[in-house]
Short mmCIF file of C-alpha atoms and ligand atoms in Angstrom, two decimals:
data_model
loop_
_atom_site.label_atom_id
_atom_site.label_comp_id
_atom_site.label_asym_id
_atom_site.label_seq_id
_atom_site.Cartn_x
_atom_site.Cartn_y
_atom_site.Cartn_z
CA MET A 4 -5.88 -19.20 -17.00
CA GLN A 5 -6.37 -21.52 -14.74
CA THR A 6 -5.31 -19.21 -11.05
CA GLN A 7 -4.83 -21.99 -7.84
CA ILE A 8 -6.85 -21.21 -4.83
CA ILE A 9 -4.19 -21.70 -2.06
CA ASN A 10 -5.27 -21.13 1.32
CA ILE A 11 -2.30 -21.12 4.56
CA ASP A 12 -2.29 -20.67 7.49
CA PRO A 13 0.03 -17.83 8.49
CA GLN A 14 -0.11 -19.32 12.13
CA LYS A 15 0.62 -22.74 11.38
CA ILE A 16 2.81 -22.29 8.20
CA ASP A 17 2.25 -25.13 4.85
CA ILE A 18 5.88 -25.58 3.55
CA LYS A 19 5.15 -28.06 0.53
CA LYS A 20 2.10 -25.11 -0.06
CA ILE A 21 5.33 -22.68 0.30
CA LYS A 22 7.13 -25.19 -2.16
CA GLU A 23 5.11 -25.05 -4.34
CA CYS A 24 3.92 -21.45 -4.46
CA ALA A 25 8.36 -20.89 -4.69
CA GLU A 26 8.59 -23.00 -7.75
CA ILE A 27 5.35 -21.35 -9.34
CA LEU A 28 7.54 -18.25 -9.30
CA LYS A 29 10.92 -19.75 -10.48
CA SER A 30 9.74 -21.45 -13.75
CA GLY A 31 8.42 -17.19 -14.33
CA GLY A 32 5.14 -17.29 -12.90
CA LEU A 33 2.83 -15.02 -10.57
CA VAL A 34 2.06 -15.74 -6.69
CA ALA A 35 0.21 -12.96 -4.98
CA PHE A 36 0.77 -13.43 -1.48
CA PRO A 37 -0.20 -11.57 2.04
CA THR A 38 2.28 -9.49 3.58
CA GLU A 39 1.75 -7.31 6.95
CA THR A 40 1.06 -4.12 5.06
CA VAL A 41 -1.23 -5.69 1.47
CA TYR A 42 -0.92 -8.63 -0.97
CA GLY A 43 1.61 -8.65 -2.62
CA LEU A 44 1.78 -9.73 -6.64
CA GLY A 45 5.13 -11.79 -6.88
CA ALA A 46 7.70 -13.31 -9.43
CA VAL A 47 11.61 -13.28 -9.05
CA ALA A 48 12.66 -10.06 -9.13
CA THR A 49 15.68 -10.70 -11.54
CA ASP A 50 13.52 -12.29 -14.39
CA ALA A 51 13.02 -9.12 -16.41
CA SER A 52 10.02 -11.46 -18.51
CA ALA A 53 8.53 -12.67 -15.02
CA ALA A 54 8.15 -9.08 -13.73
CA LYS A 55 6.59 -7.58 -17.40
CA LYS A 56 3.84 -9.99 -16.57
CA ILE A 57 3.27 -8.00 -13.15
CA TYR A 58 2.54 -5.26 -15.24
CA ALA A 59 0.63 -6.91 -17.79
CA ALA A 60 -1.84 -8.85 -15.34
CA LYS A 61 -2.29 -5.35 -13.08
CA GLY A 62 -2.57 -2.76 -16.14
CA ARG A 63 0.44 -1.08 -14.84
CA PRO A 64 1.85 1.45 -16.67
CA SER A 65 6.17 0.37 -17.06
CA ASP A 66 7.59 2.93 -16.60
CA ASN A 67 6.15 2.25 -12.56
CA PRO A 68 9.62 0.51 -10.59
CA LEU A 69 8.48 -2.55 -8.24
CA ILE A 70 9.72 -2.72 -4.74
CA ILE A 71 11.63 -5.94 -4.40
CA HIS A 72 11.67 -7.90 -2.01
CA ILE A 73 14.10 -9.88 0.40
CA ALA A 74 14.40 -12.24 2.69
CA GLU A 75 17.01 -10.67 5.05
CA PRO A 76 19.01 -6.76 5.61
CA MET A 77 21.71 -8.51 4.73
CA ASP A 78 20.10 -9.66 1.16
CA ALA A 79 20.47 -6.41 0.25
CA GLU A 80 24.24 -6.37 -1.11
CA ARG A 81 22.86 -8.57 -4.06
CA TYR A 82 21.12 -5.68 -5.35
CA ALA A 83 21.88 -2.86 -4.30
CA TYR A 84 24.88 -0.59 -2.51
CA THR A 85 24.38 -0.25 1.26
CA CYS A 86 25.37 2.52 3.33
CA PRO A 87 25.11 2.96 6.85
CA LEU A 88 21.58 4.16 7.12
CA TYR A 89 20.54 1.62 6.04
CA TYR A 90 21.53 -0.52 8.46
CA LYS A 91 20.73 1.59 10.70
CA LEU A 92 17.06 1.92 9.19
CA ALA A 93 16.77 -2.70 9.16
CA ASN A 94 18.13 -2.68 12.96
CA ALA A 95 15.48 -0.74 13.89
CA PHE A 96 12.52 -1.32 10.97
CA MET A 97 13.50 -4.57 9.31
CA PRO A 98 11.71 -6.91 9.25
CA GLY A 99 8.52 -4.77 9.16
CA PRO A 100 6.94 -2.33 7.28
CA LEU A 101 10.00 0.03 5.75
CA THR A 102 11.14 0.29 2.35
CA VAL A 103 14.65 1.67 1.39
CA ILE A 104 15.71 3.01 -2.38
CA LEU A 105 19.19 3.20 -2.90
CA PRO A 106 21.33 2.69 -6.09
CA LYS A 107 20.15 -0.48 -8.09
CA LYS A 108 23.15 -3.62 -9.39
CA ASP A 109 23.63 -5.47 -12.70
CA THR A 110 21.58 -8.17 -11.40
CA VAL A 111 18.17 -5.67 -11.21
CA PRO A 112 16.61 -6.51 -13.94
CA SER A 113 15.48 -2.09 -15.57
CA ASP A 114 12.27 -3.89 -17.00
CA VAL A 115 11.65 -4.30 -12.46
CA THR A 116 12.51 -0.15 -11.78
CA GLY A 117 11.41 1.16 -15.12
CA GLY A 118 14.04 1.88 -16.37
CA LEU A 119 15.68 3.42 -13.20
CA ASN A 120 19.17 3.05 -11.52
CA THR A 121 17.97 2.94 -8.51
CA VAL A 122 16.01 -0.21 -6.70
CA ALA A 123 12.92 0.07 -3.77
CA LEU A 124 14.24 -2.92 -0.95
CA ARG A 125 11.57 -4.55 1.98
CA CYS A 126 12.31 -7.69 4.02
CA PRO A 127 8.55 -8.03 5.13
CA ALA A 128 7.66 -9.61 8.32
CA HIS A 129 4.93 -11.41 7.07
CA PRO A 130 5.35 -14.98 8.10
CA ILE A 131 3.87 -16.18 4.13
CA ALA A 132 6.36 -14.07 2.07
CA LYS A 133 9.06 -14.36 4.01
CA ALA A 134 9.00 -18.62 3.72
CA ILE A 135 8.24 -18.12 -0.39
CA ILE A 136 11.61 -15.44 -0.40
CA GLU A 137 13.43 -17.49 1.84
CA GLU A 138 12.13 -20.81 -0.83
CA ALA A 139 12.34 -19.19 -3.63
CA ASP A 140 15.97 -18.23 -2.75
CA VAL A 141 16.41 -14.88 -4.66
CA ALA A 142 14.14 -11.14 -4.53
CA ILE A 143 11.15 -11.43 -5.15
CA ALA A 144 9.58 -8.63 -7.18
CA ALA A 145 5.98 -7.24 -5.83
CA PRO A 146 3.58 -3.97 -5.86
CA SER A 147 -0.19 -4.53 -4.53
CA ALA A 148 -1.74 -7.00 -6.07
CA ASN A 149 -4.30 -5.11 -7.39
CA LEU A 150 -5.36 -3.95 -11.15
CA SER A 151 -3.65 -0.61 -11.37
CA GLY A 152 -5.95 2.45 -10.01
CA SER A 153 -7.97 0.11 -7.24
CA PRO A 154 -7.83 0.20 -3.80
CA SER A 155 -4.75 -2.84 -3.35
CA PRO A 156 -6.14 -5.86 -1.42
CA THR A 157 -6.22 -6.41 2.14
CA GLU A 158 -8.33 -9.33 1.76
CA GLY A 159 -7.25 -12.61 0.27
CA GLN A 160 -11.06 -12.00 -1.52
CA HIS A 161 -9.78 -8.15 -2.82
CA VAL A 162 -6.72 -10.80 -4.53
CA ILE A 163 -9.70 -13.34 -6.10
CA ASP A 164 -11.69 -10.41 -6.68
CA ASP A 165 -8.92 -7.90 -9.07
CA MET A 166 -7.16 -11.20 -10.01
CA ASN A 167 -8.50 -14.38 -10.81
CA GLY A 168 -7.79 -15.70 -14.05
CA ARG A 169 -4.99 -13.47 -14.79
CA ILE A 170 -1.90 -14.97 -12.36
CA GLU A 171 -0.87 -18.81 -11.43
CA ALA A 172 -1.47 -18.49 -7.42
CA ILE A 173 -3.26 -16.68 -5.39
CA ILE A 174 -2.35 -18.12 -2.08
CA ASN A 175 -5.32 -17.49 0.84
CA GLY A 176 -3.43 -16.03 4.03
CA GLY A 177 -5.99 -13.93 6.11
CA SER A 178 -6.66 -10.82 6.69
CA ALA A 179 -3.58 -7.73 6.59
CA GLU A 180 -2.05 -6.55 10.04
CA ILE A 181 -1.43 -3.13 8.84
CA GLY A 182 -3.58 -2.70 6.05
CA LEU A 183 -2.23 0.48 4.33
CA GLU A 184 1.53 0.12 2.26
CA SER A 185 5.04 0.43 3.60
CA THR A 186 6.52 3.27 4.11
CA ILE A 187 9.47 4.50 1.70
CA VAL A 188 12.07 6.54 2.44
CA LYS A 189 15.52 7.67 -0.56
CA ILE A 190 18.01 7.42 1.22
CA ASP A 191 19.91 11.08 0.29
CA GLY A 192 23.17 10.84 1.49
CA ASP A 193 22.50 11.48 5.39
CA ALA A 194 19.42 12.89 5.26
CA LEU A 195 16.14 10.69 4.38
CA THR A 196 13.43 11.70 1.99
CA LEU A 197 9.34 9.82 2.94
CA LEU A 198 8.12 9.31 -0.44
CA ARG A 199 5.31 7.60 0.74
CA PRO A 200 4.05 7.59 4.40
CA GLY A 201 2.65 4.50 6.13
CA ALA A 202 2.95 2.37 9.12
CA ILE A 203 6.63 3.22 10.36
CA THR A 204 6.31 7.09 10.92
CA ARG A 205 7.80 10.33 10.57
CA ASP A 206 8.08 10.38 14.06
CA ALA A 207 9.92 6.96 14.28
CA LEU A 208 12.45 7.66 11.58
CA LEU A 209 13.62 10.63 13.30
CA CYS A 210 15.04 8.79 15.74
CA VAL A 211 17.28 7.37 13.50
CA CYS A 212 18.11 9.35 11.82
CA GLU A 213 17.87 13.41 11.99
CA HIS A 214 16.67 14.57 9.17
CA VAL A 215 13.26 13.78 7.43
CA ASN A 216 11.99 15.27 5.07
CA ILE A 217 8.67 14.59 3.45
CA ALA A 218 8.09 14.76 -0.23
CA SER A 219 6.24 17.76 -0.90
CA ALA A 220 3.17 15.48 -3.23
CA VAL A 221 2.94 13.74 0.33
CA THR A 222 -0.11 15.48 1.00
CA GLU A 223 0.11 17.69 -1.88
CA ALA A 224 -1.54 16.90 -5.54
CA LEU A 225 0.78 17.47 -8.14
CA LYS A 226 1.68 20.63 -9.94
CA GLU A 227 1.60 20.10 -13.96
CA ASN A 228 4.80 18.79 -15.04
CA GLU A 229 6.51 18.51 -11.98
CA ARG A 230 8.91 15.46 -11.84
CA PRO A 231 7.42 13.18 -8.69
CA LEU A 232 10.62 11.29 -6.72
CA SER A 233 8.41 8.21 -6.90
CA PRO A 234 7.33 7.58 -10.08
CA GLY A 235 3.41 6.16 -8.48
CA MET A 236 2.57 9.49 -7.28
CA LYS A 237 1.53 10.46 -10.39
CA TYR A 238 -0.85 8.15 -10.98
CA ARG A 239 -4.38 8.04 -9.98
CA HIS A 240 -5.02 5.97 -6.90
CA TYR A 241 -7.50 4.03 -4.67
CA ALA A 242 -9.92 5.71 -6.77
CA PRO A 243 -13.74 5.12 -6.06
CA ASN A 244 -16.49 4.33 -8.16
CA ALA A 245 -18.10 7.51 -7.16
CA PRO A 246 -16.56 11.30 -6.06
CA LEU A 247 -15.18 10.64 -2.32
CA VAL A 248 -15.05 14.07 -0.35
CA LEU A 249 -13.20 14.82 2.76
CA LEU A 250 -14.51 16.83 5.51
CA ASP A 251 -13.04 19.73 7.56
CA GLY A 252 -14.91 20.29 10.99
CA GLU A 253 -16.05 19.62 14.12
CA SER A 254 -17.37 16.06 14.82
CA LYS A 255 -21.33 17.72 15.50
CA ASP A 256 -21.38 19.93 12.20
CA ILE A 257 -19.75 17.21 9.59
CA GLN A 258 -22.90 14.78 11.32
CA LYS A 259 -25.88 17.51 10.73
CA PHE A 260 -24.58 17.77 7.43
CA ILE A 261 -24.34 13.93 6.41
CA ILE A 262 -27.57 14.14 7.60
CA GLU A 263 -29.29 16.48 5.04
CA GLN A 264 -26.92 15.61 3.13
CA SER A 265 -28.57 12.05 3.06
CA GLN A 266 -31.68 13.68 1.68
CA LYS A 267 -31.11 15.49 -1.03
CA GLU A 268 -28.70 12.30 -2.99
CA LYS A 269 -27.91 8.63 -2.71
CA ILE A 270 -24.73 9.03 -0.17
CA LEU A 271 -22.12 6.66 1.49
CA MET A 272 -20.34 8.09 5.41
CA LEU A 273 -17.26 6.46 6.45
CA ALA A 274 -18.17 6.80 10.17
CA TYR A 275 -16.15 7.61 12.85
CA THR A 276 -17.59 4.26 15.61
CA GLU A 277 -19.02 6.63 18.05
CA GLU A 278 -21.03 8.65 15.54
CA ILE A 279 -22.80 5.61 13.59
CA SER A 280 -25.77 5.99 16.04
CA HIS A 281 -26.46 9.25 15.25
CA LEU A 282 -26.65 9.12 11.64
CA SER A 283 -29.15 6.47 11.71
CA GLY A 284 -30.94 6.09 8.23
CA VAL A 285 -27.65 7.35 6.18
CA ASP A 286 -25.60 4.52 4.99
CA THR A 287 -22.69 4.25 7.18
CA ILE A 288 -18.73 1.91 7.07
CA ASP A 289 -18.18 2.14 10.09
CA ILE A 290 -14.12 3.45 9.87
CA GLY A 291 -12.72 2.70 13.03
CA ALA A 292 -13.00 4.45 16.56
CA LEU A 293 -11.61 8.11 16.37
CA ASN A 294 -8.16 7.86 18.19
CA ASP A 295 -7.80 4.34 16.68
CA LEU A 296 -6.18 4.64 13.85
CA GLN A 297 -4.79 1.71 13.19
CA THR A 298 -7.86 0.29 13.02
CA GLN A 299 -8.29 3.63 10.14
CA ALA A 300 -5.85 2.26 8.60
CA LYS A 301 -5.76 -1.28 8.53
CA LYS A 302 -10.18 -0.52 7.72
CA LEU A 303 -9.43 2.10 5.33
CA PHE A 304 -9.50 -0.20 2.27
CA SER A 305 -11.86 -3.08 2.54
CA ALA A 306 -14.30 0.50 2.92
CA LEU A 307 -13.24 1.68 -0.20
CA ARG A 308 -13.55 -1.64 -1.95
CA ALA A 309 -17.53 -1.97 -0.23
CA ALA A 310 -18.31 1.89 -1.86
CA ASN A 311 -17.57 0.34 -4.73
CA ASP A 312 -20.46 -2.17 -4.30
CA MET A 313 -22.43 0.35 -3.45
CA GLU A 314 -24.66 2.47 -6.31
CA LEU A 315 -23.89 5.34 -4.83
CA ASP A 316 -23.73 9.02 -5.79
CA ARG A 317 -20.45 10.18 -3.52
CA ILE A 318 -18.72 9.26 -0.32
CA TYR A 319 -17.67 11.56 2.86
CA ALA A 320 -15.54 10.83 5.36
CA HIS A 321 -13.42 12.35 7.66
CA LEU A 322 -10.07 14.09 6.35
CA PRO A 323 -7.09 12.28 9.14
CA PRO A 324 -4.42 14.63 10.63
CA GLN A 325 -1.24 14.60 9.33
CA SER A 326 0.15 13.66 12.47
CA GLY A 327 1.45 9.73 13.42
CA LEU A 328 0.61 7.04 11.62
CA GLY A 329 -2.70 9.63 10.35
CA LEU A 330 -0.50 11.69 7.60
CA ALA A 331 -0.63 7.91 5.78
CA LEU A 332 -4.83 8.02 6.31
CA TYR A 333 -3.66 11.76 4.84
CA ASN A 334 -1.60 10.38 2.08
CA ARG A 335 -4.42 7.82 0.47
CA MET A 336 -7.34 9.06 1.53
CA ILE A 337 -6.18 13.12 -0.51
CA ARG A 338 -5.15 10.65 -3.09
CA ALA A 339 -8.36 9.01 -3.53
CA ALA A 340 -10.49 12.18 -2.91
CA ALA A 341 -8.57 13.40 -6.27
CA HIS A 342 -7.86 16.32 -2.95
CA THR A 343 -10.99 17.34 -2.68
CA VAL A 344 -11.43 19.01 0.88
CA MET A 345 -14.85 20.65 2.12
CA LYS A 346 -15.23 22.39 5.62
CA VAL A 347 -18.06 22.39 6.97
O1 TXA H 47 3.54 -2.05 1.65
C1 TXA H 47 4.17 -2.59 0.34
O2 TXA H 47 5.01 -1.72 -0.50
C2 TXA H 47 3.40 -3.31 -0.70
C3 TXA H 47 3.53 -4.65 -0.07
C4 TXA H 47 3.29 -5.87 -1.37
O3 TXA H 47 5.57 -4.68 -0.28
N1 TXA H 47 4.12 -3.34 -1.71
C5 TXA H 47 3.57 -2.30 -2.91
O4 TXA H 47 3.48 -1.88 -4.26
O5 TXA H 47 3.02 -1.02 -2.19
P1 TXA H 47 3.55 -0.79 -5.00
O6 TXA H 47 4.21 -0.76 -6.10
O7 TXA H 47 1.82 -0.93 -5.33
O8 TXA H 47 4.42 0.17 -4.53
C6 TXA H 47 5.35 0.85 -4.88
C7 TXA H 47 5.69 1.99 -5.06
C8 TXA H 47 4.83 2.87 -6.22
O9 TXA H 47 4.50 4.11 -5.80
C9 TXA H 47 6.53 2.97 -6.86
O10 TXA H 47 6.76 3.92 -8.12
C10 TXA H 47 7.41 3.55 -5.46
O11 TXA H 47 7.38 2.40 -4.86
N2 TXA H 47 9.02 2.78 -6.66
C11 TXA H 47 9.50 1.10 -6.64
N3 TXA H 47 10.69 1.24 -6.86
C12 TXA H 47 11.30 3.27 -6.48
C13 TXA H 47 12.40 3.38 -6.60
N4 TXA H 47 13.75 3.34 -7.73
N5 TXA H 47 12.51 5.28 -7.08
C14 TXA H 47 10.98 5.17 -6.34
N6 TXA H 47 10.25 5.32 -6.15
C15 TXA H 47 10.04 3.75 -6.05
MG1 MG H 48 0.07 0.07 -5.04
#
């Protein structure tokens, strides 16, 4: 398939190009587009056969449900049974990087929800995403626009690398601002369960809802035969070609270890900006300053992709903290590392 690559400036949206993309979607095609979290691979959410094409293009197991994207929080009414807590969350965090799981209505085919009777809803803030959904006038189902198992795309080029020749069109709209996928919560009565941490942190959710439980799979490996709350939790994610090891210890000790290790094997260190000058002779990627979790979040998936272009025996990185935005980084990195943590 010939994939159209369409450049759109998010600051100066070309509505003619948006309309063309909306037409492709409405005729059952797939269009990848930027959101503020990561790029999404879109299809009309009410079209079961279009949704099936998403699974094929990504090589994704069809029991792993898709998030559906709406233009306004109120549009949830067309696809799900809402509740007052949904609107409290919407008022606080939508449009933005939050996905809410609600009981689904029949307008959403079960192919989109992997057979579940719930649906994941998100109202993105990115101007291109918003314009496409508005123009299509229907919810757009979109998982992250990567091949299944590889890091989510945060640049147009990442999507081109993974999806060229597999889908009708790719909108290149620059870098994703946040760089990690949305926070996913499930509403259980008057409590929330955090299924995937993201830029909307647990502390932020606690401002709206008193009870926010964290699903164990956010930080722990699933036990054998354990059924995850979110099907996506059971799949291998973000796995780089070389094994990733997370280092837990003092910065000085870690630097000493890395320098020794670089003499024994071909390694890459995802290092803090402050460390780069202490690691001369070692292959490093600057992941952002020690206390700048936002930059680290934005750079992580690019760094994992860059690592795949290098011949490496091992990749090392710091074990992130589990508080604030750190929890989202921890969740992605612990999975990319297949839970391999080393005390230094
Ligand atoms: O930031 C994001 O959320 C990006 C952008 C494109 O919106 N999308 C994204 O989608 O990350 P995806 O498909 O890569 O991840 C969605 C996750 C999966 O792990 C899936 O299992 C879970 O959401 N999910 C979807 N529907 C669900 C449901 N009804 N119940 C529980 N988990 C669900
Ligand atoms: Mg994904």
